[in-house]
Short mmCIF file of N, CA and C and ligand atoms in Angstrom, two decimals:
data_model
loop_
_atom_site.label_atom_id
_atom_site.label_comp_id
_atom_site.label_asym_id
_atom_site.label_seq_id
_atom_site.Cartn_x
_atom_site.Cartn_y
_atom_site.Cartn_z
N MET A 1 143.07 107.94 124.57
CA MET A 1 141.98 106.82 123.83
C MET A 1 140.81 107.94 123.95
N PRO A 2 140.45 108.30 122.84
CA PRO A 2 138.96 108.55 122.79
C PRO A 2 137.98 107.38 123.19
N GLU A 3 137.04 107.91 123.70
CA GLU A 3 135.42 106.97 124.28
C GLU A 3 135.20 105.52 123.51
N THR A 4 135.15 104.84 123.98
CA THR A 4 134.56 103.67 123.39
C THR A 4 133.67 103.49 122.33
N VAL A 5 132.81 103.70 122.40
CA VAL A 5 131.77 104.27 121.39
C VAL A 5 131.54 105.49 120.75
N LEU A 6 131.88 105.03 119.44
CA LEU A 6 132.16 106.64 118.58
C LEU A 6 130.52 106.47 118.14
N LYS A 7 129.94 108.17 118.45
CA LYS A 7 128.69 108.40 118.04
C LYS A 7 128.51 108.72 116.98
N ILE A 8 127.57 108.38 115.91
CA ILE A 8 127.50 108.79 114.42
C ILE A 8 126.91 110.11 114.42
N LYS A 9 127.44 111.22 113.66
CA LYS A 9 127.12 112.38 113.69
C LYS A 9 125.93 112.65 112.60
N THR A 10 125.02 113.49 112.97
CA THR A 10 123.75 113.47 112.08
C THR A 10 124.03 115.27 111.26
N PHE A 11 123.16 115.30 110.08
CA PHE A 11 123.29 116.52 109.53
C PHE A 11 122.94 117.44 110.62
N GLY A 12 123.28 118.61 110.64
CA GLY A 12 123.53 119.87 111.47
C GLY A 12 124.74 119.87 112.38
N ALA A 13 125.43 118.70 112.45
CA ALA A 13 126.67 119.06 113.23
C ALA A 13 128.01 119.54 112.39
N ALA A 14 128.86 120.04 112.51
CA ALA A 14 129.88 120.74 112.06
C ALA A 14 130.90 119.64 111.49
N SER A 15 131.07 118.98 112.35
CA SER A 15 132.01 118.41 111.39
C SER A 15 132.07 117.55 110.20
N LEU A 16 130.55 117.18 109.71
CA LEU A 16 130.30 117.07 108.54
C LEU A 16 130.51 117.59 107.30
N ARG A 17 130.62 118.78 107.59
CA ARG A 17 131.13 119.93 106.81
C ARG A 17 132.45 120.05 106.53
N ARG A 18 133.46 119.74 107.40
CA ARG A 18 134.80 119.89 107.57
C ARG A 18 135.71 119.30 106.72
N ARG A 19 136.47 119.64 105.82
CA ARG A 19 137.60 118.71 105.16
C ARG A 19 138.67 118.21 105.62
N ALA A 20 138.66 116.85 105.84
CA ALA A 20 139.50 116.11 106.61
C ALA A 20 140.99 116.48 106.35
N LYS A 21 141.83 116.15 107.56
CA LYS A 21 143.25 116.54 107.50
C LYS A 21 144.10 114.92 107.03
N PRO A 22 144.83 115.07 105.98
CA PRO A 22 145.45 113.97 105.46
C PRO A 22 146.36 113.80 107.03
N VAL A 23 146.42 112.24 107.23
CA VAL A 23 147.04 111.87 108.36
C VAL A 23 148.55 112.07 108.39
N GLU A 24 149.45 112.26 108.96
CA GLU A 24 151.04 112.27 108.46
C GLU A 24 151.50 111.05 109.00
N GLU A 25 151.37 110.88 110.25
CA GLU A 25 151.58 109.73 110.77
C GLU A 25 150.73 108.77 111.15
N ILE A 26 150.93 107.46 110.86
CA ILE A 26 150.02 106.29 111.42
C ILE A 26 150.23 105.66 112.56
N THR A 27 149.37 106.37 113.70
CA THR A 27 149.64 105.60 115.09
C THR A 27 148.82 104.79 115.53
N GLU A 28 148.68 104.27 116.95
CA GLU A 28 147.72 103.74 117.29
C GLU A 28 146.44 104.22 117.68
N TYR A 29 146.80 105.38 117.80
CA TYR A 29 145.44 106.32 117.83
C TYR A 29 144.72 106.23 116.57
N HIS A 30 145.17 106.37 115.52
CA HIS A 30 144.30 105.96 114.04
C HIS A 30 143.86 104.40 114.16
N ARG A 31 144.75 103.71 114.46
CA ARG A 31 144.23 101.89 114.17
C ARG A 31 142.99 101.51 115.55
N ASP A 32 142.81 102.55 116.24
CA ASP A 32 141.88 102.65 117.00
C ASP A 32 140.76 102.88 116.92
N ILE A 33 140.93 104.63 116.50
CA ILE A 33 139.74 105.01 115.88
C ILE A 33 139.06 103.76 114.58
N LEU A 34 139.80 103.39 113.92
CA LEU A 34 139.43 103.35 112.40
C LEU A 34 138.70 101.51 113.21
N SER A 35 139.00 101.08 113.85
CA SER A 35 138.11 99.74 114.64
C SER A 35 136.93 100.37 114.73
N LYS A 36 137.06 101.55 115.96
CA LYS A 36 135.86 101.81 116.34
C LYS A 36 135.04 102.23 115.31
N MET A 37 135.33 102.61 114.55
CA MET A 37 134.52 103.14 113.34
C MET A 37 133.88 101.80 112.61
N ALA A 38 134.89 100.71 112.48
CA ALA A 38 134.17 99.84 111.82
C ALA A 38 133.13 99.39 112.74
N ARG A 39 132.96 99.07 114.10
CA ARG A 39 131.84 98.72 115.17
C ARG A 39 130.77 99.46 115.09
N ALA A 40 131.16 100.89 114.95
CA ALA A 40 129.39 101.88 114.82
C ALA A 40 129.03 101.51 113.46
N MET A 41 129.71 101.30 112.34
CA MET A 41 129.29 100.95 110.89
C MET A 41 128.39 99.81 110.85
N TYR A 42 129.15 98.87 111.44
CA TYR A 42 128.23 97.64 111.34
C TYR A 42 127.30 97.03 112.37
N GLU A 43 127.38 98.48 113.67
CA GLU A 43 126.12 98.43 114.66
C GLU A 43 124.77 99.16 113.51
N SER A 44 125.23 99.99 113.04
CA SER A 44 124.22 100.93 112.51
C SER A 44 123.69 100.34 110.98
N SER A 45 124.48 99.02 110.72
CA SER A 45 124.09 98.24 109.43
C SER A 45 124.53 98.89 108.09
N GLY A 46 125.51 99.84 108.28
CA GLY A 46 126.10 100.43 107.00
C GLY A 46 127.18 99.70 106.32
N VAL A 47 127.68 100.25 104.99
CA VAL A 47 128.57 99.89 104.12
C VAL A 47 129.54 100.57 103.86
N GLY A 48 129.78 102.02 104.77
CA GLY A 48 130.65 102.69 104.76
C GLY A 48 130.65 103.66 105.85
N LEU A 49 131.82 103.94 106.47
CA LEU A 49 131.90 105.18 107.43
C LEU A 49 132.87 105.90 106.93
N ALA A 50 133.04 107.68 107.06
CA ALA A 50 134.18 108.54 107.27
C ALA A 50 133.95 109.08 108.39
N ALA A 51 135.29 109.43 108.38
CA ALA A 51 135.78 109.71 110.13
C ALA A 51 135.09 111.07 110.50
N SER A 52 134.77 111.85 109.68
CA SER A 52 134.14 113.43 109.80
C SER A 52 132.73 112.78 110.28
N GLN A 53 132.55 111.60 110.05
CA GLN A 53 130.80 111.61 110.22
C GLN A 53 130.67 110.83 111.73
N VAL A 54 131.93 110.64 112.50
CA VAL A 54 132.31 110.61 113.84
C VAL A 54 132.83 111.61 114.80
N GLY A 55 132.68 112.59 114.07
CA GLY A 55 133.48 114.10 114.64
C GLY A 55 134.76 114.43 114.55
N ILE A 56 135.32 113.36 113.42
CA ILE A 56 137.19 113.22 113.84
C ILE A 56 137.63 114.05 112.04
N ASP A 57 138.31 114.98 112.18
CA ASP A 57 138.41 115.58 111.31
C ASP A 57 140.21 114.82 110.34
N GLN A 58 140.21 113.10 110.28
CA GLN A 58 140.90 112.87 109.61
C GLN A 58 140.75 112.13 108.80
N ASP A 59 142.00 111.85 107.11
CA ASP A 59 141.22 111.28 106.12
C ASP A 59 140.99 110.00 106.32
N MET A 60 140.04 109.35 106.82
CA MET A 60 140.01 108.19 106.93
C MET A 60 139.00 107.44 107.02
N ILE A 61 138.55 106.26 106.17
CA ILE A 61 137.23 105.66 106.13
C ILE A 61 137.44 104.15 106.57
N VAL A 62 136.26 103.65 106.84
CA VAL A 62 136.16 102.17 106.73
C VAL A 62 134.51 101.90 105.74
N MET A 63 135.00 100.68 105.46
CA MET A 63 133.97 100.15 104.62
C MET A 63 133.92 98.71 104.07
N ASP A 64 132.68 98.07 104.36
CA ASP A 64 132.94 96.93 103.99
C ASP A 64 131.08 96.45 103.05
N ILE A 65 131.38 95.85 102.06
CA ILE A 65 129.71 95.78 101.31
C ILE A 65 129.76 94.04 101.19
N GLY A 66 130.45 93.58 101.98
CA GLY A 66 130.02 91.98 102.24
C GLY A 66 131.03 91.36 101.74
N SER A 67 132.22 92.04 101.31
CA SER A 67 133.45 91.22 100.93
C SER A 67 134.81 91.64 101.42
N GLY A 68 134.58 91.70 102.66
CA GLY A 68 135.40 91.72 103.91
C GLY A 68 135.94 93.66 104.09
N LEU A 69 136.18 93.98 105.49
CA LEU A 69 136.13 95.14 105.93
C LEU A 69 137.85 96.11 105.30
N TYR A 70 137.23 97.32 104.86
CA TYR A 70 138.79 98.01 104.53
C TYR A 70 138.57 99.10 105.53
N LYS A 71 139.91 99.16 105.80
CA LYS A 71 140.32 100.26 106.90
C LYS A 71 141.08 101.23 106.03
N LEU A 72 140.59 102.48 105.21
CA LEU A 72 141.54 103.18 104.34
C LEU A 72 141.89 104.71 104.88
N ILE A 73 143.62 105.13 104.66
CA ILE A 73 143.53 106.12 105.05
C ILE A 73 144.10 106.86 104.12
N ASN A 74 144.19 108.33 104.05
CA ASN A 74 144.79 109.24 103.02
C ASN A 74 144.09 108.92 101.47
N LEU A 75 142.89 108.96 101.45
CA LEU A 75 142.21 108.24 100.04
C LEU A 75 142.48 109.50 99.11
N ARG A 76 142.67 108.78 97.80
CA ARG A 76 143.17 109.83 96.74
C ARG A 76 142.44 108.80 95.33
N LEU A 77 141.73 109.55 94.81
CA LEU A 77 140.70 109.22 93.85
C LEU A 77 141.64 109.53 92.37
N VAL A 78 142.43 108.56 92.05
CA VAL A 78 143.01 108.87 91.03
C VAL A 78 142.30 108.43 89.24
N LYS A 79 141.42 107.72 89.31
CA LYS A 79 141.02 107.24 87.90
C LYS A 79 139.43 107.21 88.14
N LYS A 80 138.52 107.80 87.36
CA LYS A 80 137.32 107.51 87.14
C LYS A 80 136.99 107.44 85.78
N GLU A 81 135.71 106.10 85.61
CA GLU A 81 135.18 105.47 84.34
C GLU A 81 133.64 105.88 84.23
N GLY A 82 133.16 105.87 83.21
CA GLY A 82 131.95 105.47 82.84
C GLY A 82 130.80 106.28 84.01
N GLN A 83 129.81 105.64 84.29
CA GLN A 83 128.65 106.36 84.91
C GLN A 83 127.85 105.19 85.50
N GLN A 84 126.93 105.39 86.63
CA GLN A 84 126.17 104.91 87.31
C GLN A 84 125.26 105.79 88.19
N ILE A 85 123.98 105.56 88.18
CA ILE A 85 122.98 106.11 88.66
C ILE A 85 122.05 105.47 90.27
N ASN A 86 121.96 105.64 91.04
CA ASN A 86 121.49 104.81 91.94
C ASN A 86 120.84 105.69 93.07
N LEU A 87 120.00 105.31 93.84
CA LEU A 87 119.81 105.46 95.24
C LEU A 87 120.88 105.47 96.27
N GLU A 88 120.83 106.66 97.16
CA GLU A 88 122.21 106.57 98.43
C GLU A 88 121.52 106.99 99.45
N GLY A 89 121.76 106.31 100.68
CA GLY A 89 121.14 106.96 101.79
C GLY A 89 122.49 107.18 102.70
N CYS A 90 122.49 107.82 103.69
CA CYS A 90 123.82 108.11 104.45
C CYS A 90 123.60 107.98 106.05
N LEU A 91 124.31 107.29 106.60
CA LEU A 91 124.06 107.17 107.82
C LEU A 91 123.94 108.75 108.76
N SER A 92 124.26 109.70 108.40
CA SER A 92 124.59 111.04 109.06
C SER A 92 123.06 111.76 108.36
N VAL A 93 122.56 111.39 107.29
CA VAL A 93 121.20 111.74 107.31
C VAL A 93 119.92 110.87 107.20
N PRO A 94 119.84 110.42 108.35
CA PRO A 94 118.68 109.55 108.23
C PRO A 94 117.39 109.45 107.52
N GLY A 95 116.77 108.88 106.98
CA GLY A 95 115.43 108.99 106.64
C GLY A 95 115.61 109.45 105.20
N ILE A 96 116.67 109.90 104.55
CA ILE A 96 116.53 110.78 103.23
C ILE A 96 117.70 109.58 102.06
N CYS A 97 117.10 109.86 100.97
CA CYS A 97 117.31 108.67 100.21
C CYS A 97 117.34 109.47 98.95
N ILE A 98 118.64 110.03 97.71
CA ILE A 98 119.07 110.87 97.12
C ILE A 98 119.60 110.05 95.80
N LYS A 99 118.86 110.25 94.54
CA LYS A 99 119.58 109.75 93.55
C LYS A 99 120.83 110.34 92.96
N VAL A 100 122.02 109.61 93.48
CA VAL A 100 123.35 110.12 92.88
C VAL A 100 123.82 109.65 91.79
N LYS A 101 124.56 110.56 90.62
CA LYS A 101 124.92 110.02 89.91
C LYS A 101 126.65 109.98 90.16
N ARG A 102 127.29 108.64 90.02
CA ARG A 102 128.69 108.46 90.13
C ARG A 102 129.35 107.82 88.80
N ALA A 103 130.52 107.88 89.32
CA ALA A 103 131.81 106.86 88.19
C ALA A 103 130.99 105.69 88.54
N LYS A 104 131.21 104.54 87.28
CA LYS A 104 131.13 103.39 87.35
C LYS A 104 132.38 102.62 88.08
N LYS A 105 133.47 102.97 87.56
CA LYS A 105 134.52 102.20 88.22
C LYS A 105 135.61 103.46 88.54
N VAL A 106 136.34 103.35 89.68
CA VAL A 106 137.31 104.24 89.82
C VAL A 106 138.69 103.66 90.47
N MET A 107 139.51 104.26 90.73
CA MET A 107 141.02 103.54 91.07
C MET A 107 140.99 104.73 92.21
N VAL A 108 141.59 103.90 93.28
CA VAL A 108 141.90 104.66 94.47
C VAL A 108 143.22 104.85 95.14
N CYS A 109 143.67 105.43 95.35
CA CYS A 109 145.18 105.01 96.46
C CYS A 109 145.33 105.37 98.01
N ALA A 110 145.59 104.58 98.65
CA ALA A 110 145.08 104.98 100.26
C ALA A 110 146.39 104.23 100.72
N LYS A 111 146.36 104.03 102.14
CA LYS A 111 147.49 103.54 103.23
C LYS A 111 146.38 102.58 103.74
N ASP A 112 146.97 101.72 104.19
CA ASP A 112 146.22 100.66 105.08
C ASP A 112 146.15 101.54 106.59
N GLU A 113 145.91 100.44 107.58
CA GLU A 113 146.39 101.12 109.12
C GLU A 113 147.73 100.93 109.43
N ASN A 114 148.52 100.19 108.48
CA ASN A 114 149.54 100.09 109.18
C ASN A 114 150.48 101.05 108.31
N GLY A 115 150.17 101.63 107.51
CA GLY A 115 151.15 102.43 106.47
C GLY A 115 151.37 102.07 105.24
N LYS A 116 151.00 100.83 104.73
CA LYS A 116 150.78 100.00 103.36
C LYS A 116 150.31 100.58 102.27
N PRO A 117 150.98 101.32 101.23
CA PRO A 117 150.34 102.01 100.13
C PRO A 117 149.12 100.59 99.74
N LEU A 118 148.33 101.16 99.36
CA LEU A 118 147.23 100.22 98.57
C LEU A 118 146.66 100.84 97.46
N THR A 119 146.54 100.36 96.39
CA THR A 119 146.04 100.75 95.04
C THR A 119 144.86 99.73 94.86
N ILE A 120 143.00 100.40 94.84
CA ILE A 120 141.82 99.71 94.77
C ILE A 120 141.64 100.19 93.70
N GLU A 121 141.08 99.11 92.63
CA GLU A 121 140.86 99.37 91.80
C GLU A 121 139.08 98.74 91.92
N ALA A 122 138.06 99.54 91.97
CA ALA A 122 136.44 99.02 92.36
C ALA A 122 135.47 99.21 91.00
N GLN A 123 134.49 98.93 91.31
CA GLN A 123 133.38 99.08 90.11
C GLN A 123 132.10 98.87 90.58
N ASP A 124 131.41 99.16 90.43
CA ASP A 124 129.41 99.54 90.66
C ASP A 124 129.64 99.66 91.99
N LEU A 125 128.97 98.97 93.42
CA LEU A 125 128.88 99.28 94.54
C LEU A 125 129.92 99.71 95.37
N LEU A 126 131.18 99.35 95.30
CA LEU A 126 132.43 99.11 95.70
C LEU A 126 133.01 100.49 95.35
N ALA A 127 133.06 100.90 93.65
CA ALA A 127 133.21 102.13 93.43
C ALA A 127 132.09 103.71 93.77
N ARG A 128 131.00 103.41 94.55
CA ARG A 128 130.45 104.11 94.72
C ARG A 128 130.13 104.30 96.24
N VAL A 129 130.82 103.33 96.78
CA VAL A 129 130.69 103.76 98.66
C VAL A 129 131.97 104.57 98.69
N LEU A 130 133.11 104.01 97.93
CA LEU A 130 134.42 105.00 97.65
C LEU A 130 134.10 106.56 97.64
N GLN A 131 133.47 106.46 96.39
CA GLN A 131 133.13 107.67 95.97
C GLN A 131 132.15 108.65 97.31
N HIS A 132 131.36 107.66 97.54
CA HIS A 132 130.57 108.83 98.69
C HIS A 132 131.49 108.67 99.88
N GLU A 133 132.30 107.98 100.34
CA GLU A 133 133.05 108.42 101.54
C GLU A 133 133.92 109.20 101.10
N ILE A 134 134.41 109.65 100.28
CA ILE A 134 135.52 110.24 100.10
C ILE A 134 134.94 112.00 99.59
N ASP A 135 133.41 111.91 99.17
CA ASP A 135 133.08 113.18 99.45
C ASP A 135 133.00 113.65 100.98
N HIS A 136 132.58 112.57 101.82
CA HIS A 136 132.11 113.04 103.29
C HIS A 136 133.80 113.51 103.49
N LEU A 137 134.74 113.09 103.07
CA LEU A 137 136.01 113.52 103.17
C LEU A 137 136.39 114.64 102.94
N LYS A 138 135.82 115.29 102.28
CA LYS A 138 135.55 116.85 101.47
C LYS A 138 134.38 117.72 102.41
N GLY A 139 133.97 116.97 102.83
CA GLY A 139 132.92 117.91 103.95
C GLY A 139 131.40 117.93 102.76
N LYS A 140 131.27 116.70 101.92
CA LYS A 140 129.77 116.74 101.03
C LYS A 140 129.07 115.90 101.47
N LEU A 141 127.76 116.44 100.85
CA LEU A 141 126.86 115.25 101.01
C LEU A 141 125.89 114.87 100.15
N ILE A 142 125.03 113.56 100.32
CA ILE A 142 124.38 113.31 99.55
C ILE A 142 123.26 114.41 99.18
N ILE A 143 123.26 115.16 99.80
CA ILE A 143 121.77 116.12 99.89
C ILE A 143 122.51 117.29 99.02
N ASP A 144 123.81 117.32 99.09
CA ASP A 144 124.16 118.37 98.00
C ASP A 144 124.32 117.68 96.45
N TYR A 145 123.59 116.91 95.87
CA TYR A 145 123.60 116.43 94.87
C TYR A 145 121.66 116.43 94.43
N ALA A 146 121.31 116.71 95.71
CA ALA A 146 119.78 116.72 95.36
C ALA A 146 119.10 117.65 94.14
N SER A 147 118.30 116.92 93.36
CA SER A 147 117.81 117.96 92.50
C SER A 147 116.76 118.89 93.28
N LEU A 148 116.39 120.24 92.31
CA LEU A 148 115.58 121.29 93.09
C LEU A 148 114.33 120.32 93.69
N LEU A 149 113.76 119.77 92.93
CA LEU A 149 112.44 119.18 93.66
C LEU A 149 112.91 118.35 94.55
N GLU A 150 114.04 117.32 94.73
CA GLU A 150 114.55 116.53 95.76
C GLU A 150 114.28 117.66 96.76
N ARG A 151 115.38 118.51 96.76
CA ARG A 151 115.85 119.59 97.83
C ARG A 151 114.16 120.41 98.34
N LEU A 152 113.45 120.41 97.27
CA LEU A 152 112.15 120.39 98.51
C LEU A 152 111.03 119.65 99.17
N LYS A 153 111.23 118.70 98.53
CA LYS A 153 110.77 117.29 99.63
C LYS A 153 111.57 117.28 100.59
N ILE A 154 112.87 117.42 100.89
CA ILE A 154 113.55 116.70 101.81
C ILE A 154 113.91 118.12 102.99
N ASN A 155 113.82 119.66 102.65
CA ASN A 155 113.72 120.85 102.87
C ASN A 155 113.38 120.69 104.62
N LYS A 156 112.03 120.02 104.45
CA LYS A 156 111.75 119.84 105.90
C LYS A 156 112.12 118.66 106.74
N LYS A 157 112.53 117.87 106.48
CA LYS A 157 113.30 116.28 106.92
C LYS A 157 114.77 116.86 107.92
N LEU A 158 115.39 118.15 106.88
CA LEU A 158 116.41 118.32 107.00
C LEU A 158 116.68 119.19 108.46
N LYS A 159 115.28 120.15 108.26
CA LYS A 159 115.42 121.15 109.32
C LYS A 159 115.23 120.45 110.73
N GLU A 160 114.25 119.31 110.56
CA GLU A 160 114.35 118.19 111.87
C GLU A 160 115.52 117.60 112.43
N LEU A 161 116.37 117.04 110.79
CA LEU A 161 117.79 116.61 111.43
C LEU A 161 118.43 117.69 112.44
N LYS A 162 118.19 119.04 111.93
CA LYS A 162 119.14 119.85 111.96
C LYS A 162 118.72 120.20 113.72
N ILE A 163 117.56 120.25 114.07
CA ILE A 163 117.16 120.51 114.89
C ILE A 163 117.27 119.22 116.57
N LYS A 164 117.16 118.24 115.62
CA LYS A 164 117.55 116.95 116.60
C LYS A 164 118.90 117.00 116.64
N SER A 165 119.99 116.98 116.03
CA SER A 165 120.96 116.94 116.09
C SER A 165 122.13 118.16 117.22
N GLN A 166 121.03 119.15 117.47
CA GLN A 166 121.36 119.85 118.42
C GLN A 166 121.06 119.23 119.62
N ASP A 167 120.15 118.32 119.70
CA ASP A 167 119.70 117.82 120.62
C ASP A 167 120.93 116.76 121.21
N GLU A 168 121.13 116.20 119.91
CA GLU A 168 122.34 115.29 120.41
C GLU A 168 121.11 113.88 120.87
N GLU A 169 119.93 113.58 120.25
CA GLU A 169 118.97 112.47 120.88
C GLU A 169 118.98 111.75 119.36
N LEU A 170 119.31 111.83 118.47
CA LEU A 170 118.88 111.05 117.37
C LEU A 170 119.00 109.51 117.05
N SER A 171 120.14 109.33 118.35
CA SER A 171 120.15 107.95 118.33
C SER A 171 118.66 106.65 118.22
N GLU A 172 117.95 107.49 118.38
CA GLU A 172 116.47 106.42 118.55
C GLU A 172 115.69 106.35 117.37
N SER A 173 115.69 107.76 116.67
CA SER A 173 115.32 107.70 115.05
C SER A 173 116.09 107.02 114.10
N LYS A 174 116.14 105.29 113.86
CA LYS A 174 116.73 105.12 112.83
C LYS A 174 115.82 104.93 111.92
N THR A 175 115.30 105.60 111.31
CA THR A 175 114.45 105.67 110.55
C THR A 175 115.02 105.39 108.75
N LYS A 176 114.66 104.41 108.37
CA LYS A 176 115.76 103.83 107.39
C LYS A 176 114.51 103.65 105.88
N SER A 177 114.70 104.70 105.19
CA SER A 177 114.10 104.52 103.40
C SER A 177 114.60 104.27 102.85
N CYS A 178 116.03 104.16 103.21
CA CYS A 178 116.66 103.66 101.75
C CYS A 178 117.46 102.26 102.04
N GLN A 179 117.84 101.61 101.44
CA GLN A 179 118.65 100.53 101.65
C GLN A 179 120.32 100.54 101.77
N LEU A 180 120.71 101.45 100.90
CA LEU A 180 122.19 101.62 100.62
C LEU A 180 122.54 102.99 102.17
N GLN A 181 123.06 102.40 103.33
CA GLN A 181 123.59 103.48 104.01
C GLN A 181 125.20 103.35 104.14
N LEU A 182 125.40 104.41 103.85
CA LEU A 182 126.87 104.82 103.48
C LEU A 182 127.50 106.11 105.06
NI1 NI B 201 127.47 109.18 103.87
#
């Protein structure tokens, strides 16, 4: 079993840019990781967390927008509809807030931690979180949505984050400039 406490990786960590591998067979290992991911998410006051954010290249996420915890494996976005634009933060890019255009409604197929197939129809915030986490599973981050102007504004911060992530000492700097941390 891996370490007891999972550390959330921040910008600069290679795992954040890796594409997640589908989980072939769901085992105790995956259930254990999902529980630890949920703990890490709650401890950081986040509403979503993807496995790549804790350095694991498996297609798994946890999320809780206040209406219950989801532990999802092998996510597939099958339908999207409409549009919503809002500010998003990310536990892996602390201190940065980006305006991201997302679909308003989504339908996602996945498996729960026992391998049971699920279909989730979500809208608004829940749909936003799902899209954000599915991005993580593809190695995509909110900063990839930044406009040229936003990019110029956040470049310095990103450089700092990159240096800090090499030091692995970022846990102290929990600067939150964004309400929504995913
Ligand atoms: Ni995120």
